[in-house]
PDB file of C-alpha atoms in Angstrom:
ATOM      1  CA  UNK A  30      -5.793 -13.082  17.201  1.00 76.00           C
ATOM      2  CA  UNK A  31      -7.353 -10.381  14.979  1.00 92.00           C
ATOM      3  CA  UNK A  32      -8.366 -11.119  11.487  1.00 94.00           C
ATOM      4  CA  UNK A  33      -6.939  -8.736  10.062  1.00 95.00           C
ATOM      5  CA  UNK A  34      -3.504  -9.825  11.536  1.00 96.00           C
ATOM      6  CA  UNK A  35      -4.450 -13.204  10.403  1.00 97.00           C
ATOM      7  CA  UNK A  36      -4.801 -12.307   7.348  1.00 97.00           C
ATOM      8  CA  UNK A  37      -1.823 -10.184   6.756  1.00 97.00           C
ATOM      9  CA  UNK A  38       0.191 -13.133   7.518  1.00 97.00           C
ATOM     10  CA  UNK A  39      -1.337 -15.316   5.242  1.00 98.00           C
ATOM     11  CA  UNK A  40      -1.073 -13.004   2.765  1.00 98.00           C
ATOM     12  CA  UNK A  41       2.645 -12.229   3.365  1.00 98.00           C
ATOM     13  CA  UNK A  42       3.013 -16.104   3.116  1.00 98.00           C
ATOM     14  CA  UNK A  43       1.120 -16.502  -0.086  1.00 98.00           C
ATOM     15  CA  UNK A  44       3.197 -13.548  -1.290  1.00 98.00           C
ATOM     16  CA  UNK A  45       6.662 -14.852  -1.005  1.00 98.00           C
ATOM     17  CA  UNK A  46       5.492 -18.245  -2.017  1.00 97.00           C
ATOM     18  CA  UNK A  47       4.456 -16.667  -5.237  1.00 97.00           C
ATOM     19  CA  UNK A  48       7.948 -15.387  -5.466  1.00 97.00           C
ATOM     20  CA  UNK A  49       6.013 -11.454  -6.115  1.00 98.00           C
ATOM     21  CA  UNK A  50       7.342  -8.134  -4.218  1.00 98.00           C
ATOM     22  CA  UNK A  51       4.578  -6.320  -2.627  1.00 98.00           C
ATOM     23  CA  UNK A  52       5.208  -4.279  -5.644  1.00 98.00           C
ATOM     24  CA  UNK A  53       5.004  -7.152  -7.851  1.00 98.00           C
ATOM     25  CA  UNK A  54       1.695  -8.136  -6.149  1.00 98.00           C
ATOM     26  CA  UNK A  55       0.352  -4.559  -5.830  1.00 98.00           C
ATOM     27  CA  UNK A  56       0.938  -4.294  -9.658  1.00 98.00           C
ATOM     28  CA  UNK A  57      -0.779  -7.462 -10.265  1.00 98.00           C
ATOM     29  CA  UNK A  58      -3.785  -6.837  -8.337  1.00 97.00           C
ATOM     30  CA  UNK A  59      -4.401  -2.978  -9.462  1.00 97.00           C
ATOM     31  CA  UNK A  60      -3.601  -1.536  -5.779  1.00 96.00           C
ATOM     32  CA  UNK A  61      -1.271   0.736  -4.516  1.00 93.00           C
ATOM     33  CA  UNK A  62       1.930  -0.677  -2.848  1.00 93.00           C
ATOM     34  CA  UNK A  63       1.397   0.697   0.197  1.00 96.00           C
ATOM     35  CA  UNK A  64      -1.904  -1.079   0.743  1.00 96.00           C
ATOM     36  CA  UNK A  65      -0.239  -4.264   0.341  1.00 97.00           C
ATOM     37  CA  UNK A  66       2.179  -3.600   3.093  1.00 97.00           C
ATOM     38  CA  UNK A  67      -0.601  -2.063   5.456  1.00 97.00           C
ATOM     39  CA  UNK A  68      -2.440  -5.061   4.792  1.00 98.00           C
ATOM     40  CA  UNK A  69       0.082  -7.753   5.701  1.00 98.00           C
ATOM     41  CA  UNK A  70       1.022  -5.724   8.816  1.00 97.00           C
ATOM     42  CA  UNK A  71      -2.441  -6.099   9.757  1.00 96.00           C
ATOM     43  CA  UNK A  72      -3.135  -1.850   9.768  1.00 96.00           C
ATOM     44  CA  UNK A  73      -5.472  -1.568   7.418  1.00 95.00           C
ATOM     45  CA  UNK A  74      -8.060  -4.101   6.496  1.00 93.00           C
ATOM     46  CA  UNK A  75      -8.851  -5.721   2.971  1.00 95.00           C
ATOM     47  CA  UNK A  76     -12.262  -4.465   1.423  1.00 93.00           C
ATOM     48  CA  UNK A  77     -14.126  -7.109  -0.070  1.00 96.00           C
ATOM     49  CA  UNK A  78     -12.763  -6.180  -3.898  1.00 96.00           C
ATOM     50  CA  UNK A  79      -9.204  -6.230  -2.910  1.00 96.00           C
ATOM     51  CA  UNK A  80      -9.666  -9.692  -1.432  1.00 97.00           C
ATOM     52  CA  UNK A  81     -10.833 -10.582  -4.885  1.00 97.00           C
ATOM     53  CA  UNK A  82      -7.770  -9.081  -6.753  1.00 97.00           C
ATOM     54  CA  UNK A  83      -5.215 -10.018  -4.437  1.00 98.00           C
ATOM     55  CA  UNK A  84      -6.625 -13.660  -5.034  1.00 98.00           C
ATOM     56  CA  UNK A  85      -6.419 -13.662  -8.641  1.00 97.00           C
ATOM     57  CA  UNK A  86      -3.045 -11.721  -8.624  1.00 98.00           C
ATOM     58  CA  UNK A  87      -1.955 -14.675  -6.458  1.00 98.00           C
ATOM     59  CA  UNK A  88      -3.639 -17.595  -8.365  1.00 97.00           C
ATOM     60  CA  UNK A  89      -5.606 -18.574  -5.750  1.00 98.00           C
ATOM     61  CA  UNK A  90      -9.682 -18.229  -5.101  1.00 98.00           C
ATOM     62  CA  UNK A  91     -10.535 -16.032  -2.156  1.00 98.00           C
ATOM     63  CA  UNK A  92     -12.267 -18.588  -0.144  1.00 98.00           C
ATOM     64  CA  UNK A  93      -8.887 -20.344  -0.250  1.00 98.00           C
ATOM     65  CA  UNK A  94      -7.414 -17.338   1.491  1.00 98.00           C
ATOM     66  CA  UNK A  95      -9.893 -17.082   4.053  1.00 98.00           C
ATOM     67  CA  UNK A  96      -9.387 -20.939   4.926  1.00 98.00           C
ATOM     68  CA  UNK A  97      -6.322 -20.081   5.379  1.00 98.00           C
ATOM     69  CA  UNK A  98      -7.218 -17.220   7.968  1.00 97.00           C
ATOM     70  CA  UNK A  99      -9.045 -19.636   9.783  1.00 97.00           C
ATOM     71  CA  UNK A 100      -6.953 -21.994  10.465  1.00 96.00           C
ATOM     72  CA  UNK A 101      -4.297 -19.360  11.378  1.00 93.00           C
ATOM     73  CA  UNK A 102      -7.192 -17.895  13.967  1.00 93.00           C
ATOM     74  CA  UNK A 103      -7.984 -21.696  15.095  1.00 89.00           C
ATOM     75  CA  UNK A 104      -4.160 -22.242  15.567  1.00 85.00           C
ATOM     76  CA  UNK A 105      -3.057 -18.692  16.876  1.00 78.00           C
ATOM     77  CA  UNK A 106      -6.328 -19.257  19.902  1.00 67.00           C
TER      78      UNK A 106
ATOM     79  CA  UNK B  10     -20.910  -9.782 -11.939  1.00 76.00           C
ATOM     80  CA  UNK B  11     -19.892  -7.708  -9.163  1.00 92.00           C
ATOM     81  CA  UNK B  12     -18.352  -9.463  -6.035  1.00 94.00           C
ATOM     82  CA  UNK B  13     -20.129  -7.324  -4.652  1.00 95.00           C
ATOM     83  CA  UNK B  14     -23.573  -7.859  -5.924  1.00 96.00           C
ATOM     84  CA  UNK B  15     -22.968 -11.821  -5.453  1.00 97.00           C
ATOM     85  CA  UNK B  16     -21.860 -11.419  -2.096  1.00 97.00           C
ATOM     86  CA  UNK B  17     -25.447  -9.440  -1.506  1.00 97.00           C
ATOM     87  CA  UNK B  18     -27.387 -11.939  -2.949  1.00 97.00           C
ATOM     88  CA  UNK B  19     -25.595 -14.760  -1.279  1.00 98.00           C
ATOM     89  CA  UNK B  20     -26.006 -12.882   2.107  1.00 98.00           C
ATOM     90  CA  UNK B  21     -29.436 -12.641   1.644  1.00 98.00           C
ATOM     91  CA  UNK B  22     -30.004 -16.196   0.673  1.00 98.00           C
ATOM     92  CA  UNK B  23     -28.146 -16.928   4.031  1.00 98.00           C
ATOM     93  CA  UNK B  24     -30.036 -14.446   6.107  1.00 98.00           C
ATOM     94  CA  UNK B  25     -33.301 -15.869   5.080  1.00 98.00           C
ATOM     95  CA  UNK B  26     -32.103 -19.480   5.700  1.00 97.00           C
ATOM     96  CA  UNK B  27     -31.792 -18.563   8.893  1.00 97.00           C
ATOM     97  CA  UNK B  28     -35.295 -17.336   9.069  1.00 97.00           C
ATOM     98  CA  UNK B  29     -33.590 -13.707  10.222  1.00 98.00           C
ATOM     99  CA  UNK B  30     -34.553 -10.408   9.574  1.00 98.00           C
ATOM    100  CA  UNK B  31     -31.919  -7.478   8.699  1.00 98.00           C
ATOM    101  CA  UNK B  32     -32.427  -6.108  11.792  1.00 98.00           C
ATOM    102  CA  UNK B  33     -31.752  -9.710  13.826  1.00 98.00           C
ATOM    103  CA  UNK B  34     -28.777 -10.325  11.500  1.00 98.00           C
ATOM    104  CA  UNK B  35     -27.681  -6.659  12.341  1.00 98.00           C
ATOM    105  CA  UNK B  36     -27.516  -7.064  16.008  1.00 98.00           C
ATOM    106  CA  UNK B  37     -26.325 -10.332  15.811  1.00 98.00           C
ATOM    107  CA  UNK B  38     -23.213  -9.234  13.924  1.00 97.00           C
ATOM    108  CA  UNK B  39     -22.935  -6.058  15.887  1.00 97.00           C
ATOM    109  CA  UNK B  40     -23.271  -3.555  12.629  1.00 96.00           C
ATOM    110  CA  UNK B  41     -25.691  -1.483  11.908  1.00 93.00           C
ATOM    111  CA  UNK B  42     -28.800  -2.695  10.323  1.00 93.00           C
ATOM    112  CA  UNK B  43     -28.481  -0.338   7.598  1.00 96.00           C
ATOM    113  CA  UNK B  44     -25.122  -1.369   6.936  1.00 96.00           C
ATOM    114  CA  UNK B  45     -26.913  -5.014   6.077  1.00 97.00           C
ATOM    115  CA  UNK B  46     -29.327  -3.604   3.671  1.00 97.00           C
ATOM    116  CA  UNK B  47     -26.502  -1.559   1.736  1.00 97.00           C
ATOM    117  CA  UNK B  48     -24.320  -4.854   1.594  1.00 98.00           C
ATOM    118  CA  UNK B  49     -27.252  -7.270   0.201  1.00 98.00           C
ATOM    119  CA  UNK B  50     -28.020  -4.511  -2.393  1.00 97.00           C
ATOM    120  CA  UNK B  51     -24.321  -4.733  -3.419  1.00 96.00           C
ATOM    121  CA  UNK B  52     -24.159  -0.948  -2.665  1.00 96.00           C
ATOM    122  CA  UNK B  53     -21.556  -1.226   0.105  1.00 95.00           C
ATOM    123  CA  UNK B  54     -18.727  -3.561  -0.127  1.00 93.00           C
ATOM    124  CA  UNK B  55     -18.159  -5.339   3.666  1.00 95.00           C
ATOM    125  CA  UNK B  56     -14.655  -5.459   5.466  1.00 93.00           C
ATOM    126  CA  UNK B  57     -13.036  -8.515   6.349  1.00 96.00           C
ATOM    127  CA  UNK B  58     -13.653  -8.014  10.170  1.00 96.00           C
ATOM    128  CA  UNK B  59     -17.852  -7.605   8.709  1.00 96.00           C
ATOM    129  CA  UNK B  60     -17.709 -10.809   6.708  1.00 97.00           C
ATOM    130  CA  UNK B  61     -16.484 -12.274   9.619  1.00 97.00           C
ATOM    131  CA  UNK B  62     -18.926 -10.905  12.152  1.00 97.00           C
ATOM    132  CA  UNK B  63     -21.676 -12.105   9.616  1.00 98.00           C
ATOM    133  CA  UNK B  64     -20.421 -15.408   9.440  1.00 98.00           C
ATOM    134  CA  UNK B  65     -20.442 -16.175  12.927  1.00 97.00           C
ATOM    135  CA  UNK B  66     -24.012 -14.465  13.224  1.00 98.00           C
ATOM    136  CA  UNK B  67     -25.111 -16.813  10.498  1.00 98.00           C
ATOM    137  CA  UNK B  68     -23.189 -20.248  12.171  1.00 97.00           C
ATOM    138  CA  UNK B  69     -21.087 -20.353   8.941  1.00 98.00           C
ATOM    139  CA  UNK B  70     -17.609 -19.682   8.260  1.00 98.00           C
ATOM    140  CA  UNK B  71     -16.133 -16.897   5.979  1.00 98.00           C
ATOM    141  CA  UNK B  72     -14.526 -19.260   3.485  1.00 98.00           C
ATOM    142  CA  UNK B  73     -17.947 -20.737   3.049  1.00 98.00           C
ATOM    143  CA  UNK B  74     -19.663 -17.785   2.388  1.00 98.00           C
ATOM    144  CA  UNK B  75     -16.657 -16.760  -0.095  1.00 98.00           C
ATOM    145  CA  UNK B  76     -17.060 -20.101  -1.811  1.00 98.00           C
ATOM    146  CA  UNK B  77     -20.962 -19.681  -2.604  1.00 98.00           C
ATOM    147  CA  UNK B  78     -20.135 -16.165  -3.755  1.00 97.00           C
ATOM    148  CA  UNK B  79     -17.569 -17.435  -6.249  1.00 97.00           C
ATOM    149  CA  UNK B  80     -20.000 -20.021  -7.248  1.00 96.00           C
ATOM    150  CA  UNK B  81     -22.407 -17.334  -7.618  1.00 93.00           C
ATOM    151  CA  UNK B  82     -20.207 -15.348 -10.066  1.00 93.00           C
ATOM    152  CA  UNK B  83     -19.170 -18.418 -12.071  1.00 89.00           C
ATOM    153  CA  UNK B  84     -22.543 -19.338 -12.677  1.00 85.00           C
ATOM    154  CA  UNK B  85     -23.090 -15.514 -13.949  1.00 78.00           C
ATOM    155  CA  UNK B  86     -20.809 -15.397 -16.236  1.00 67.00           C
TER     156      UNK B  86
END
């Protein structure tokens, strides 16, 4: 599986967990709505930056994300 | 500090751990070795599918590299 697909899921996941809209999260992070819903349908990848913000919008570190990626990739292969 | 300097100086500290040059870690990752130089001088902010192409080129894992980054800006600020 793709990364970027990877990650969109994860980041859906996190998402509702936090109980956020993508609006909700989009606000949070300082990116446009849109972005957020390209990025969990795995269209358009996350720039370094926005991998930060979406992170802190979310509570979590961005490592933590990205181990989360992984094991999706490691699970989906 | 940037994420994007510390993830520069934390790819360069990985790059010369594994005694590589930019142009080795370049073709390795399949980018350009340009594109290297601009990232470890924090001018160019990498792309999740790039952090993960440099990961595998350096035998580490994206979450790791994340996780000295953060460390990185911690200890910065």
């Amino acid at each position: 599986m793709d990364p970027l697909v990877s990650f969109g899921r994860v980041l859906r996941q996190l998402r509702k967990e936090a109980g956020l809209t993508q609006e909700q999260l989009a606000l949070a992070a300082g990116i446009e709505r849109n972005y957020v819903s390209l990025i969990e349908r795995g269209v358009n990848q996350p720039a370094l930056k926005v991998i930060f913000k979406l992170a802190e919008a979310l509570g979590t570190t961005p490592s933590k994300i990205l181990l989360l990626v992984e094991a999706e990739l490691k699970d989906a292969n």
